[in-house]
């Protein structure tokens, strides 16, 4: 998707909006006006392989709106400001790379997630920008997560800090929080989808040497057992000899690769144990953070061990299948 323009800096309408933020009694020249909304979004370190639609609104709290109107700013100027901020927030999500695909809100395509962004300028007691992001499931509209952040715009009647300074930091925090909530759910859904797909797969398609998670690896082993019982007898009767030979080659190659992957997983697990399950940390992080990191390492260690066991089990499952195929080929060649 092409980047959306966040702001047309030399338009007359923008000049009015900038006057609102500057709190000036007289209009400066367009050349001297400071852009208080336009900014370059902070790139997201996480890219989630899903689609999302984005809708944003911005408003002024009643007390702030009344203050602006008392200083002579009409509804047209306030509305232009509201639209400008909403467009900047929308463009931030679209251009930051957080989601792999952006779907227009009114498109016939259904996104995986819908982001509703509500921004407001409030006074409590200083002038503050408050942004809330609600993430909804694109299929059923259920709320997946809700996050809110706010930051000071200054203590005066108008912002002392330009929104172009405050908004990138605020949105970077919100994007990180959204990614932390959504990414595990996306991975879990992908895992369940892959596990479900294994129930109707042919024996040949089950021959892989590695899996992304222990759960998928164990489910694939179960599927191989089912295929051995349900598919192998018919294959021995109906498949041509060259087809059986090709399958034997694939099985032998898979066993070789499984041996390799098993040893790699075991080595990684042993290295993790050698490090006592703790990451190296020279930044002076808190004890709680260190404990959380240790918990993550423990989970990774269990996953590696589980994968190694699953690969070893798969080798033992494939050996008798290969033996049955070889025996059938030998019988045909007599």
CSV table of C-alpha atoms in Angstrom, one decimal:
chain,number,residue,atom,x,y,z
A,1,UNK,CA,0.0,0.0,0.0
A,2,UNK,CA,1.3,3.4,-0.9
A,3,UNK,CA,2.0,5.8,2.1
A,4,UNK,CA,-0.8,8.1,2.7
A,5,UNK,CA,0.1,11.8,3.0
A,6,UNK,CA,-0.3,12.8,6.6
A,7,UNK,CA,-0.6,16.5,6.2
A,8,UNK,CA,-0.6,19.2,3.4
A,9,UNK,CA,1.5,21.7,5.2
A,10,UNK,CA,0.9,24.8,3.1
A,11,UNK,CA,-3.0,24.6,3.0
A,12,UNK,CA,-5.0,27.5,4.4
A,13,UNK,CA,-6.9,25.0,6.5
A,14,UNK,CA,-3.8,23.7,8.1
A,15,UNK,CA,-2.6,27.2,8.9
A,16,UNK,CA,-5.9,27.6,10.9
A,17,UNK,CA,-5.3,24.3,12.7
A,18,UNK,CA,-1.7,25.4,13.6
A,19,UNK,CA,-3.0,28.7,15.0
A,20,UNK,CA,-5.2,26.6,17.4
A,21,UNK,CA,-2.1,24.8,18.7
A,22,UNK,CA,0.1,27.9,18.8
A,23,UNK,CA,-2.6,29.9,20.6
A,24,UNK,CA,-1.6,33.0,18.6
A,25,UNK,CA,-3.7,36.1,18.5
A,26,UNK,CA,-2.5,36.9,15.0
A,27,UNK,CA,-1.8,34.6,12.1
A,28,UNK,CA,1.8,34.0,11.2
A,29,UNK,CA,2.8,33.7,7.6
A,30,UNK,CA,2.4,30.1,6.1
A,31,UNK,CA,6.2,30.0,5.5
A,32,UNK,CA,6.9,30.5,9.2
A,33,UNK,CA,4.2,28.2,10.6
A,34,UNK,CA,5.5,25.2,12.5
A,35,UNK,CA,4.0,21.8,11.6
A,36,UNK,CA,2.5,20.5,14.8
A,37,UNK,CA,0.9,17.3,13.6
A,38,UNK,CA,2.9,15.8,10.7
A,39,UNK,CA,5.4,13.1,11.8
A,40,UNK,CA,7.2,10.0,10.6
A,41,UNK,CA,5.8,6.9,12.3
A,42,UNK,CA,8.2,4.8,14.4
A,43,UNK,CA,8.6,1.5,12.5
A,44,UNK,CA,7.2,-1.5,14.4
A,45,UNK,CA,9.9,-4.1,15.3
A,46,UNK,CA,7.1,-6.7,15.1
A,47,UNK,CA,5.4,-7.5,11.8
A,48,UNK,CA,2.2,-9.6,12.3
A,49,UNK,CA,1.3,-11.7,9.2
A,50,UNK,CA,-2.4,-10.8,9.3
A,51,UNK,CA,-4.7,-8.1,7.7
A,52,UNK,CA,-6.2,-5.2,9.6
A,53,UNK,CA,-8.4,-2.2,9.0
A,54,UNK,CA,-7.9,1.1,10.8
A,55,UNK,CA,-10.4,3.8,11.8
A,56,UNK,CA,-9.4,6.8,13.9
A,57,UNK,CA,-11.2,9.7,15.5
A,58,UNK,CA,-10.0,12.7,17.4
A,59,UNK,CA,-11.9,15.1,19.6
A,60,UNK,CA,-11.5,17.8,22.2
A,61,UNK,CA,-12.8,17.4,25.7
A,62,UNK,CA,-15.7,19.8,26.4
A,63,UNK,CA,-13.6,22.1,28.6
A,64,UNK,CA,-10.8,22.2,25.9
A,65,UNK,CA,-13.3,22.8,23.1
A,66,UNK,CA,-15.0,25.6,25.1
A,67,UNK,CA,-11.6,27.2,25.8
A,68,UNK,CA,-10.7,27.2,22.1
A,69,UNK,CA,-14.1,28.6,21.0
A,70,UNK,CA,-13.8,31.4,23.7
A,71,UNK,CA,-10.5,32.4,22.0
A,72,UNK,CA,-12.3,32.8,18.6
A,73,UNK,CA,-11.7,29.4,16.9
A,74,UNK,CA,-14.8,28.4,15.0
A,75,UNK,CA,-16.3,25.0,14.4
A,76,UNK,CA,-14.6,24.7,10.9
A,77,UNK,CA,-11.1,25.2,12.3
A,78,UNK,CA,-11.7,22.7,15.1
A,79,UNK,CA,-13.2,20.1,12.7
A,80,UNK,CA,-10.1,20.5,10.4
A,81,UNK,CA,-7.9,19.9,13.4
A,82,UNK,CA,-9.9,16.8,14.4
A,83,UNK,CA,-9.6,15.3,10.9
A,84,UNK,CA,-5.9,16.1,10.6
A,85,UNK,CA,-5.0,14.3,13.8
A,86,UNK,CA,-7.3,11.3,12.9
A,87,UNK,CA,-5.5,11.0,9.6
A,88,UNK,CA,-2.1,11.1,11.2
A,89,UNK,CA,-3.0,8.3,13.6
A,90,UNK,CA,-4.4,6.2,10.8
A,91,UNK,CA,-1.3,6.7,8.7
A,92,UNK,CA,0.9,5.8,11.6
A,93,UNK,CA,-0.6,2.3,11.8
A,94,UNK,CA,-0.7,1.9,8.1
A,95,UNK,CA,2.9,2.9,7.5
A,96,UNK,CA,4.6,1.5,10.5
A,97,UNK,CA,4.7,-2.1,9.2
A,98,UNK,CA,2.8,-3.6,12.3
A,99,UNK,CA,0.4,-5.5,10.0
A,100,UNK,CA,1.3,-7.3,6.8
A,101,UNK,CA,-1.8,-6.1,5.0
A,102,UNK,CA,-4.0,-3.1,5.5
A,103,UNK,CA,-7.7,-3.4,4.4
A,104,UNK,CA,-9.7,-0.2,3.9
A,105,UNK,CA,-12.6,0.0,6.4
A,106,UNK,CA,-15.3,0.1,3.8
A,107,UNK,CA,-13.8,-2.7,1.7
A,108,UNK,CA,-15.7,-5.9,0.8
A,109,UNK,CA,-12.8,-7.9,2.1
A,110,UNK,CA,-13.0,-8.9,5.8
A,111,UNK,CA,-9.8,-8.1,7.7
A,112,UNK,CA,-8.4,-10.4,10.4
A,113,UNK,CA,-8.5,-7.5,12.9
A,114,UNK,CA,-10.2,-4.1,13.1
A,115,UNK,CA,-8.4,-1.3,15.0
A,116,UNK,CA,-10.6,1.5,16.4
A,117,UNK,CA,-8.4,4.4,17.6
A,118,UNK,CA,-10.0,7.1,19.8
A,119,UNK,CA,-7.8,10.2,20.5
A,120,UNK,CA,-8.8,13.1,22.7
A,121,UNK,CA,-7.2,16.3,24.0
A,122,UNK,CA,-8.1,16.7,27.6
A,123,UNK,CA,-7.1,18.8,30.6
A,124,UNK,CA,-6.3,17.0,33.9
A,125,UNK,CA,-5.0,19.4,35.0
A,126,UNK,CA,-2.4,20.0,32.3
A,127,UNK,CA,-3.2,19.7,28.6
A,128,UNK,CA,-2.8,16.0,27.6
A,129,UNK,CA,-3.2,13.8,24.6
A,130,UNK,CA,-5.0,10.5,25.4
A,131,UNK,CA,-5.1,7.8,22.8
A,132,UNK,CA,-7.0,4.5,23.1
A,133,UNK,CA,-6.7,1.5,20.7
A,134,UNK,CA,-9.4,-1.2,20.7
A,135,UNK,CA,-8.6,-4.3,18.6
A,136,UNK,CA,-11.6,-6.3,17.4
A,137,UNK,CA,-11.8,-9.7,15.8
A,138,UNK,CA,-12.6,-9.2,12.2
A,139,UNK,CA,-14.8,-12.3,12.0
A,140,UNK,CA,-17.1,-11.7,15.0
A,141,UNK,CA,-16.4,-8.2,16.2
A,142,UNK,CA,-15.3,-9.4,19.7
A,143,UNK,CA,-12.8,-7.2,21.5
A,144,UNK,CA,-9.3,-8.8,21.5
A,145,UNK,CA,-7.5,-6.2,23.5
A,146,UNK,CA,-7.8,-2.6,24.7
A,147,UNK,CA,-4.9,-0.3,25.4
A,148,UNK,CA,-4.7,3.4,26.4
A,149,UNK,CA,-1.8,5.8,26.7
A,150,UNK,CA,-1.6,9.5,27.4
A,151,UNK,CA,1.1,12.2,27.4
A,152,UNK,CA,1.4,15.8,28.5
A,153,UNK,CA,1.2,18.5,25.9
A,154,UNK,CA,2.2,21.2,28.4
A,155,UNK,CA,0.7,23.2,31.2
A,156,UNK,CA,-0.5,26.3,29.2
A,157,UNK,CA,-3.7,27.0,27.4
A,158,UNK,CA,-2.1,25.7,24.3
A,159,UNK,CA,0.4,22.8,23.8
A,160,UNK,CA,3.9,23.6,24.8
A,161,UNK,CA,5.0,20.4,23.0
A,162,UNK,CA,4.1,19.9,19.3
A,163,UNK,CA,1.9,16.9,18.7
A,164,UNK,CA,4.4,15.8,16.1
A,165,UNK,CA,6.8,15.2,19.1
A,166,UNK,CA,4.3,13.5,21.4
A,167,UNK,CA,2.3,11.3,19.0
A,168,UNK,CA,5.2,9.1,17.7
A,169,UNK,CA,6.2,8.1,21.2
A,170,UNK,CA,2.7,7.5,22.3
A,171,UNK,CA,1.8,5.4,19.2
A,172,UNK,CA,5.1,3.4,19.4
A,173,UNK,CA,4.1,2.3,23.0
A,174,UNK,CA,0.6,1.4,21.8
A,175,UNK,CA,1.8,-0.5,18.8
A,176,UNK,CA,4.2,-2.5,21.0
A,177,UNK,CA,1.3,-3.3,23.5
A,178,UNK,CA,-1.0,-4.4,20.6
A,179,UNK,CA,1.7,-6.6,19.1
A,180,UNK,CA,2.4,-8.2,22.5
A,181,UNK,CA,-1.3,-9.1,22.8
A,182,UNK,CA,-2.0,-10.2,19.2
A,183,UNK,CA,1.1,-12.0,18.1
A,184,UNK,CA,0.6,-15.0,20.6
A,185,UNK,CA,-3.0,-15.3,19.5
A,186,UNK,CA,-2.1,-15.3,15.8
A,187,UNK,CA,0.6,-18.0,16.5
A,188,UNK,CA,-1.8,-20.1,18.5
A,189,UNK,CA,-4.5,-19.8,15.8
A,190,UNK,CA,-2.0,-20.8,13.1
A,191,UNK,CA,-0.9,-23.8,15.2
A,192,UNK,CA,-4.4,-25.0,15.6
A,193,UNK,CA,-5.1,-24.5,11.9
A,194,UNK,CA,-2.1,-26.6,11.0
A,195,UNK,CA,-2.9,-29.3,13.5
A,196,UNK,CA,-6.4,-29.6,12.1
A,197,UNK,CA,-5.1,-29.8,8.5
A,198,UNK,CA,-2.9,-32.8,9.4
A,199,UNK,CA,-6.0,-35.0,10.0
A,200,UNK,CA,-6.7,-35.4,6.3
A,201,UNK,CA,-3.2,-35.4,4.8
A,202,UNK,CA,-1.7,-38.2,2.8
A,203,UNK,CA,1.2,-40.2,4.1
A,204,UNK,CA,3.6,-38.7,1.6
A,205,UNK,CA,2.6,-35.2,2.7
A,206,UNK,CA,3.3,-36.0,6.3
A,207,UNK,CA,7.0,-36.6,5.5
A,208,UNK,CA,8.7,-33.5,6.9
A,209,UNK,CA,11.8,-33.3,9.0
A,210,UNK,CA,11.0,-30.4,11.3
A,211,UNK,CA,8.0,-28.6,12.8
A,212,UNK,CA,7.6,-25.1,14.2
A,213,UNK,CA,6.2,-26.3,17.6
A,214,UNK,CA,6.2,-29.4,19.8
A,215,UNK,CA,2.4,-29.6,19.6
A,216,UNK,CA,2.4,-29.7,15.8
A,217,UNK,CA,5.3,-32.3,15.8
A,218,UNK,CA,3.3,-34.6,18.2
A,219,UNK,CA,0.1,-34.2,16.2
A,220,UNK,CA,2.0,-35.1,13.0
A,221,UNK,CA,3.3,-38.3,14.6
A,222,UNK,CA,-0.3,-39.2,15.5
A,223,UNK,CA,-1.3,-38.6,11.9
A,224,UNK,CA,1.5,-40.8,10.7
A,225,UNK,CA,0.2,-43.6,12.9
A,226,UNK,CA,-3.2,-43.2,11.4
A,227,UNK,CA,-1.9,-43.1,7.9
A,228,UNK,CA,0.1,-46.3,8.5
A,229,UNK,CA,-3.1,-48.1,9.5
A,230,UNK,CA,-5.6,-46.5,7.1
A,231,UNK,CA,-3.5,-45.7,4.0
A,232,UNK,CA,-0.5,-48.1,3.9
A,233,UNK,CA,-2.4,-51.3,3.0
A,234,UNK,CA,-4.1,-49.7,0.0
A,235,UNK,CA,-0.8,-48.2,-1.1
A,236,UNK,CA,0.9,-51.6,-1.0
A,237,UNK,CA,-1.9,-53.0,-3.2
A,238,UNK,CA,-2.5,-50.2,-5.7
A,239,UNK,CA,0.7,-48.1,-6.1
A,240,UNK,CA,3.1,-48.9,-8.9
A,241,UNK,CA,6.5,-50.2,-8.0
A,242,UNK,CA,8.3,-47.0,-9.0
A,243,UNK,CA,5.9,-45.0,-6.9
A,244,UNK,CA,6.7,-47.2,-3.9
A,245,UNK,CA,10.4,-46.9,-4.6
A,246,UNK,CA,10.1,-43.1,-4.7
A,247,UNK,CA,8.2,-43.1,-1.4
A,248,UNK,CA,11.0,-45.2,0.2
A,249,UNK,CA,13.6,-42.7,-0.9
A,250,UNK,CA,11.6,-39.9,0.6
A,251,UNK,CA,11.2,-41.8,3.9
A,252,UNK,CA,14.9,-42.6,4.1
A,253,UNK,CA,15.8,-38.9,3.4
A,254,UNK,CA,13.3,-37.8,6.0
A,255,UNK,CA,14.8,-40.1,8.6
A,256,UNK,CA,18.3,-38.7,7.8
A,257,UNK,CA,17.0,-35.1,8.2
A,258,UNK,CA,15.1,-36.0,11.4
A,259,UNK,CA,18.3,-37.3,12.9
A,260,UNK,CA,20.0,-34.0,12.1
A,261,UNK,CA,17.2,-31.9,13.5
A,262,UNK,CA,17.0,-34.0,16.6
A,263,UNK,CA,20.7,-33.5,17.3
A,264,UNK,CA,20.4,-29.7,16.7
A,265,UNK,CA,17.5,-29.5,19.2
A,266,UNK,CA,19.4,-31.5,21.8
A,267,UNK,CA,22.5,-29.3,21.4
A,268,UNK,CA,20.4,-26.1,21.8
A,269,UNK,CA,18.7,-27.6,24.9
A,270,UNK,CA,22.1,-28.5,26.4
A,271,UNK,CA,23.4,-25.0,25.7
A,272,UNK,CA,20.4,-23.5,27.4
A,273,UNK,CA,21.1,-25.7,30.5
A,274,UNK,CA,24.8,-24.7,30.4
A,275,UNK,CA,23.6,-21.0,30.6
A,276,UNK,CA,21.5,-22.0,33.7
A,277,UNK,CA,18.4,-20.9,31.8
A,278,UNK,CA,19.3,-17.2,32.3
A,279,UNK,CA,20.1,-14.7,29.5
A,280,UNK,CA,23.2,-12.6,29.8
A,281,UNK,CA,22.2,-9.2,31.1
A,282,UNK,CA,24.6,-6.3,31.6
A,283,UNK,CA,22.0,-3.5,31.6
A,284,UNK,CA,21.2,-3.6,35.3
A,285,UNK,CA,17.6,-4.8,34.7
A,286,UNK,CA,15.3,-5.5,37.6
A,287,UNK,CA,15.0,-8.8,39.3
A,288,UNK,CA,11.4,-9.2,38.1
A,289,UNK,CA,12.5,-8.8,34.5
A,290,UNK,CA,15.3,-11.3,35.0
A,291,UNK,CA,12.7,-13.8,36.5
A,292,UNK,CA,10.4,-13.3,33.5
A,293,UNK,CA,13.3,-13.9,31.1
A,294,UNK,CA,14.3,-17.1,33.0
A,295,UNK,CA,10.7,-18.3,32.7
A,296,UNK,CA,10.8,-17.7,28.9
A,297,UNK,CA,14.1,-19.7,28.7
A,298,UNK,CA,12.5,-22.5,30.7
A,299,UNK,CA,9.7,-22.7,28.2
A,300,UNK,CA,12.1,-22.6,25.3
A,301,UNK,CA,14.1,-25.4,26.9
A,302,UNK,CA,11.0,-27.6,27.3
A,303,UNK,CA,10.0,-26.9,23.7
A,304,UNK,CA,13.4,-28.0,22.4
A,305,UNK,CA,13.4,-31.1,24.4
A,306,UNK,CA,9.8,-31.9,23.2
A,307,UNK,CA,10.8,-31.4,19.6
A,308,UNK,CA,13.9,-33.7,20.0
A,309,UNK,CA,11.7,-36.4,21.5
A,310,UNK,CA,9.1,-36.0,18.8
A,311,UNK,CA,11.7,-36.3,16.0
A,312,UNK,CA,13.1,-39.5,17.6
A,313,UNK,CA,9.6,-41.0,17.9
A,314,UNK,CA,8.9,-40.1,14.2
A,315,UNK,CA,12.1,-42.0,13.1
A,316,UNK,CA,10.8,-45.1,14.9
A,317,UNK,CA,7.4,-44.7,13.3
A,318,UNK,CA,8.8,-44.3,9.8
A,319,UNK,CA,11.2,-47.3,10.0
A,320,UNK,CA,8.5,-50.1,9.8
A,321,UNK,CA,6.7,-48.2,7.1
A,322,UNK,CA,9.8,-48.1,5.0
A,323,UNK,CA,10.4,-51.8,5.8
A,324,UNK,CA,6.9,-52.7,4.6
A,325,UNK,CA,7.4,-50.8,1.3
A,326,UNK,CA,10.7,-52.5,0.7
A,327,UNK,CA,9.3,-55.9,1.4
A,328,UNK,CA,6.5,-55.3,-1.1
A,329,UNK,CA,8.9,-54.1,-3.8
A,330,UNK,CA,11.1,-57.2,-3.2
A,331,UNK,CA,8.1,-59.5,-3.5
A,332,UNK,CA,7.1,-57.9,-6.8
A,333,UNK,CA,10.6,-58.3,-8.2
A,334,UNK,CA,10.8,-62.1,-7.5
